[in-house]
Structure formats: C-alpha cells, structure tokens
Tab-separated table of C-alpha atoms in Angstrom:
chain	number	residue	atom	x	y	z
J	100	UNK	CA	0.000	0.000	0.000
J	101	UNK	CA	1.669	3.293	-0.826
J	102	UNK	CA	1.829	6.451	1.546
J	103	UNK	CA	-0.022	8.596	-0.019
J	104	UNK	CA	-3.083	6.120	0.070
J	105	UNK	CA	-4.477	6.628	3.325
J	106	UNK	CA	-5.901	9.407	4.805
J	107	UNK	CA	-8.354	10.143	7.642
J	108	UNK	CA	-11.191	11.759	8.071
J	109	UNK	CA	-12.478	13.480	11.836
J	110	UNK	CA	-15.758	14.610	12.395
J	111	UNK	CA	-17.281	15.259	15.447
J	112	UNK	CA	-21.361	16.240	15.757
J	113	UNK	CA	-22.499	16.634	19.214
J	114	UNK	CA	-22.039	13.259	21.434
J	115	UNK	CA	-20.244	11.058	18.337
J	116	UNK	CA	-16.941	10.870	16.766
J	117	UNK	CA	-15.726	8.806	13.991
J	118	UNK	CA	-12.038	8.511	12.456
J	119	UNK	CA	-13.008	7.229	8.751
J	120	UNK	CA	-9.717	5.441	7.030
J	121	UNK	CA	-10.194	5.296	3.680
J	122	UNK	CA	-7.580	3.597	0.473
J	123	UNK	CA	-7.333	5.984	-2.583
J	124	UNK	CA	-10.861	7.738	-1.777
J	125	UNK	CA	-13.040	4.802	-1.079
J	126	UNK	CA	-13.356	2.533	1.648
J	127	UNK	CA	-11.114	-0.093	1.494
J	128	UNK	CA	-11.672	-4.027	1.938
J	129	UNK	CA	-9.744	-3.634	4.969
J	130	UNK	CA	-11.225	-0.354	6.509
J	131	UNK	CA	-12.917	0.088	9.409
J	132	UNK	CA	-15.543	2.336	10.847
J	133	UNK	CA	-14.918	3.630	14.497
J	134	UNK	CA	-17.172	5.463	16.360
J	135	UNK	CA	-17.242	6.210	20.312
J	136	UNK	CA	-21.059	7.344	21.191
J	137	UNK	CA	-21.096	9.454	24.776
J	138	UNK	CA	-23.634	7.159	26.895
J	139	UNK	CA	-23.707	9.680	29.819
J	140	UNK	CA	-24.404	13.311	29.414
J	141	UNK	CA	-22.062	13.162	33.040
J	142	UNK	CA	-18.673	15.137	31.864
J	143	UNK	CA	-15.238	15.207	34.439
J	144	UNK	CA	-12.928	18.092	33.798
J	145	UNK	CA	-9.508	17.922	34.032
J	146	UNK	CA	-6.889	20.111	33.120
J	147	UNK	CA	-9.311	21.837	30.864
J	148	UNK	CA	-10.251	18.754	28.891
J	149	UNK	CA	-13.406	16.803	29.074
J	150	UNK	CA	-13.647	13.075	29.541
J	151	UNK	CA	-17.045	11.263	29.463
J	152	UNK	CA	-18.099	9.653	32.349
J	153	UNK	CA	-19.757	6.379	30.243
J	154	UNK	CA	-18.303	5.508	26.412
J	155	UNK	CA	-19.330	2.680	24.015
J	156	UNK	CA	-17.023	2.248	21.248
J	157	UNK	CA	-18.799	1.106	18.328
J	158	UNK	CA	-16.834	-0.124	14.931
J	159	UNK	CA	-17.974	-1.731	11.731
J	160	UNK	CA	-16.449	-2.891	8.881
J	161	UNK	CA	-13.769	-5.468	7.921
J	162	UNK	CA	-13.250	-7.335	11.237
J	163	UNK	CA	-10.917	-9.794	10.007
J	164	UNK	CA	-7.968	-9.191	12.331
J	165	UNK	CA	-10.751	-8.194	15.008
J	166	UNK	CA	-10.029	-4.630	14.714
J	167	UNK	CA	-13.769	-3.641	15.244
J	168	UNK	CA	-14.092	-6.008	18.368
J	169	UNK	CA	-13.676	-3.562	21.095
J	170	UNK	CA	-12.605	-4.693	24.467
J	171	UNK	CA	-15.645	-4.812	27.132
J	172	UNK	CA	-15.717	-2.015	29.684
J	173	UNK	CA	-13.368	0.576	28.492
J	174	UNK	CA	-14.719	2.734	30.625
J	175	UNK	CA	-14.231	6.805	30.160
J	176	UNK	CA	-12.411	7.407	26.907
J	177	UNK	CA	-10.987	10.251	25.936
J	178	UNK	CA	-10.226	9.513	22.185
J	179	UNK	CA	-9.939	6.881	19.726
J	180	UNK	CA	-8.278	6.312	16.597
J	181	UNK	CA	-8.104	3.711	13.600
J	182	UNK	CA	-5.006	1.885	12.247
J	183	UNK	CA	-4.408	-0.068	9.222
J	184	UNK	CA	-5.902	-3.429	11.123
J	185	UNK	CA	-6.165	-1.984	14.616
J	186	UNK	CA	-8.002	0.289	16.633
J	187	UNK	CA	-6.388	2.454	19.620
J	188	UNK	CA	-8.110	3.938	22.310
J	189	UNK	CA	-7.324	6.548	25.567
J	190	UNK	CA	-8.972	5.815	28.539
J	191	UNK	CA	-9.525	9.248	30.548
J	192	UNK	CA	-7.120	7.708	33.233
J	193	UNK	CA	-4.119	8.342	30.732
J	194	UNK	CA	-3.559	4.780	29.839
J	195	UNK	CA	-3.989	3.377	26.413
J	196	UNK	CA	-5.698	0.001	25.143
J	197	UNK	CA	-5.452	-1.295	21.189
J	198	UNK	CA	-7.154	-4.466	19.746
J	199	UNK	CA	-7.072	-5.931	16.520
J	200	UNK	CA	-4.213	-7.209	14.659
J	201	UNK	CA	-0.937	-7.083	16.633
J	202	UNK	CA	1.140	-8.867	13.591
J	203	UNK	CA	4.144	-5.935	14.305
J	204	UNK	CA	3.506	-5.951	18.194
J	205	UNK	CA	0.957	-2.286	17.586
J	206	UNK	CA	-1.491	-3.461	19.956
J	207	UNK	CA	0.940	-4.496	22.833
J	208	UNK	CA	1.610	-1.068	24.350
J	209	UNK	CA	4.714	-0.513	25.950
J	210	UNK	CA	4.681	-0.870	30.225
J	211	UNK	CA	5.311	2.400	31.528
J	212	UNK	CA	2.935	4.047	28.895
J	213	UNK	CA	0.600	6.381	31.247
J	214	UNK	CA	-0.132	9.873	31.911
J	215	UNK	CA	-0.825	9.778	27.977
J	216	UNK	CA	-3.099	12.766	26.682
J	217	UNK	CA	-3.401	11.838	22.811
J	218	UNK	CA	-2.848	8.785	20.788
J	219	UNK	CA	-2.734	7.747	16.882
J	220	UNK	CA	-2.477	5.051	14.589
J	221	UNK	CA	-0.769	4.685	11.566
J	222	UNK	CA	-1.145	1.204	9.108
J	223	UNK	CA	0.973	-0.969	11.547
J	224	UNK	CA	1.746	1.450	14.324
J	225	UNK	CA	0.788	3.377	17.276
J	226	UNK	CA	2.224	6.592	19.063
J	227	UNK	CA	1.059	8.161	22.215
J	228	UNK	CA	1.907	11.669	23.534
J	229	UNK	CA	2.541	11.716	27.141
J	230	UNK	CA	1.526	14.630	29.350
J	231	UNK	CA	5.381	15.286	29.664
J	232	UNK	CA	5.843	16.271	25.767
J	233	UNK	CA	7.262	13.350	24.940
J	234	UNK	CA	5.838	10.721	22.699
J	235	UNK	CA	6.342	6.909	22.442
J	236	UNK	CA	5.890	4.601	18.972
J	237	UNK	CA	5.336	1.251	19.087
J	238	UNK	CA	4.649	-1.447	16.380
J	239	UNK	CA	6.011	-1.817	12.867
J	240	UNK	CA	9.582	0.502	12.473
J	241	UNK	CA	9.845	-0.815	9.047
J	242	UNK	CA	10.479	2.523	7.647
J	243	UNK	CA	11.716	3.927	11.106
J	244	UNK	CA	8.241	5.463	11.981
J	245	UNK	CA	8.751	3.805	15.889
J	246	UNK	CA	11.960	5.557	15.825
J	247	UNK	CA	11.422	9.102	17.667
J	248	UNK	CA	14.508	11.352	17.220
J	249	UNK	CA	16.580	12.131	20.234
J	250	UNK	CA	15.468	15.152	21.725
J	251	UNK	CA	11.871	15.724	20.875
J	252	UNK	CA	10.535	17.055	23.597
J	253	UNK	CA	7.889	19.407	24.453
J	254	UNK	CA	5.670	18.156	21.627
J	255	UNK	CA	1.967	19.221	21.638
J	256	UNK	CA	0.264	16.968	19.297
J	257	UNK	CA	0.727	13.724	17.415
J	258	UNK	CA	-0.267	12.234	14.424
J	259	UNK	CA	0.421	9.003	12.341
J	260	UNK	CA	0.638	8.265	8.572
J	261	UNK	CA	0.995	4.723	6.678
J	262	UNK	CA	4.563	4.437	7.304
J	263	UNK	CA	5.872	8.113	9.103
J	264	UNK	CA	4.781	9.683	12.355
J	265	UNK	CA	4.552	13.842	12.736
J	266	UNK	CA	5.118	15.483	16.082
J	267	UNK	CA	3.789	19.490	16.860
J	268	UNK	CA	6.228	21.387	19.038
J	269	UNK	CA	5.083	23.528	21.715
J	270	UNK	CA	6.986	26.109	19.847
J	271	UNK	CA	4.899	25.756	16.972
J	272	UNK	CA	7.565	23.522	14.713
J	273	UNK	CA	6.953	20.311	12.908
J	274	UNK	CA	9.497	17.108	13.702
J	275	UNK	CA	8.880	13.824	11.274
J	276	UNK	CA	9.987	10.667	10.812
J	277	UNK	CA	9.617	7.398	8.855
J	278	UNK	CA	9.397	6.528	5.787
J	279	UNK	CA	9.986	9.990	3.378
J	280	UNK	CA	9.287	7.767	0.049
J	281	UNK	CA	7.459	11.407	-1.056
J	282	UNK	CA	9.303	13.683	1.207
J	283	UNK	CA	6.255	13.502	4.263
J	284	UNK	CA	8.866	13.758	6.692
J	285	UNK	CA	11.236	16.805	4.768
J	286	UNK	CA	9.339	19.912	7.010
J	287	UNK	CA	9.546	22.930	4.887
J	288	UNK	CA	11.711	25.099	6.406
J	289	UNK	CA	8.916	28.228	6.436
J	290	UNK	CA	6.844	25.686	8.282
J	291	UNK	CA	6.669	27.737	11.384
J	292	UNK	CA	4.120	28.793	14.591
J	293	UNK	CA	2.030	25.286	13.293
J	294	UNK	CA	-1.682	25.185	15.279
J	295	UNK	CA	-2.409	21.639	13.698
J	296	UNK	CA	-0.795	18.554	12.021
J	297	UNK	CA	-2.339	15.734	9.985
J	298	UNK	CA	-0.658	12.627	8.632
C-alpha cells in the first residue's frame, strides 16, 4: 500500500466521533468504521479537557484481524483512533488500550505508557503523547516510523501516517519521521508557529 493512500477523516457532531480510514478515496476491503457514542451526558474536567463519564465504542467494517471487536468495559475514553488493522483507544485515566491485529507488536503497548493525553495510529503502528511532551511509537519501524529522534521534547500533538509519524512542538515547529518515500517527513523550512498537524 503506498503512503499517499491513506488518509483520515475526523468529524465530530455533538455526542459522536468517527475517524473514517479510507484507500485511494473509497473505503477499502480492509477499513474500518470507528465510532465512540457518549452514553452519559455526566462530563469530568480535568486540566481543561473533558472526559465522558460512560463511552461505548462502536466499529464496523472489515473485522478480520478483530479490529472492530472492542474490548468490554473501556470505561471513560478520551479519544480513539483507527489503524491499518487496529483500533487504539485513551482511557480518561491516561492509559492506552489497542485491539485488533498485533502482527508488528501495535497493539501491545509498551509498560510504563501512562499519563498519555493523545494517541494515533498509523497502518501498523501506534504513538502516544505523554503529558510530559514526549511521545512513544510502538509497532512496525519498518520505515523507522517507531523511531522518535533524540530530543523531541515538548511536543503538543501527534499524528500518524501509513509508514511516518509527525510530532507538533510547543513552539509551533513540525518534527517527522519514517518513511519519506514522497518527502512527508522533509518539514519545509517556512513551516513555522504550526496550530495543527495531519498525517
């Protein structure tokens, strides 16, 4: 599959959120629909982001690796997000859970991994921002897209292509790495005070 044929697709309308993968602008036979519907109109606040108190994550599609088999009782989530053949998800305790297809070890996420405030997932990887700026990669690093470069810290956001992963600075500069078969990981150099990233 090459880089440039997956993209993602956010939406949120009032209590539901979907991340949409799709292969060269229509779903492929291996995407997956998933959706987290807020069961509880209870919200917890913390550090000026909401949680819900109840969540149901709800998936469809191709569930041949058992990416759309979410684990029973997640509990609060705080976001999800759809890989190539897994699905990712962050409880509102800061810890992260993935099912699906672990064939390059992207479900099994790393010991240590808490106090995480974002996550994404790339085709056959994961990455997780911890509250501390720094972000760990698991999974497939066949392109070096597990590989985070020494010294990223203070990074602000996350987000994961096929094969590359893209980190926002707190100073408002893009880091990438992985696979740069197009140049996706070459920042421009005016590429400066960045408010979002996409991969």
């Amino acid at each position: 599959m090459s880089e440039t044929s997956t993209d993602a697709a956010v939406a949120t309308r009032n209590a539901l959120t979907f991340e949409r993968r799709r292969r060269g602008g229509t779903l492929g036979t291996r995407g997956a629909f998933i959706a987290m519907t807020v069961l509880s109109a209870a919200v917890a606040m913390t550090a000026g982001r909401a949680a819900c108190a109840e969540t149901e994550v709800v998936a469809w599609g191709d569930n041949g690796d058992g990416q759309c088999s979410p684990p029973a009782a997640l509990g609060a989530l705080k976001s999800i997000s759809a890989g190539g053949f897994h699905s990712v998800a962050l409880r509102a305790s800061g810890v992260v859970v993935a099912w699906g297809s672990n064939f390059s070890g992207q479900c099994t996420v790393p010991a240590g991994t808490a106090g995480v405030t974002a996550i994404a997932a790339g085709e056959n990887h994961s990455v997780a921002l911890r509250e501390v700026g720094t972000v760990v990669a698991w999974g497939s690093n066949s392109s070096g897209q597990c590989t985070v470069p020494a010294g990223t810290a203070g990074v602000v956001a996350i987000a994961a292509g096929s094969a590359h992963t893209v980190a926002l600075k707190s100073n408002g500069t893009v880091v990438a790495w992985g696979s740069n078969a197009f140049g996706q990981c070459t920042v421009p150099s005016g590429a400066t005070l960045v408010h979002v990233i996409a991969a």
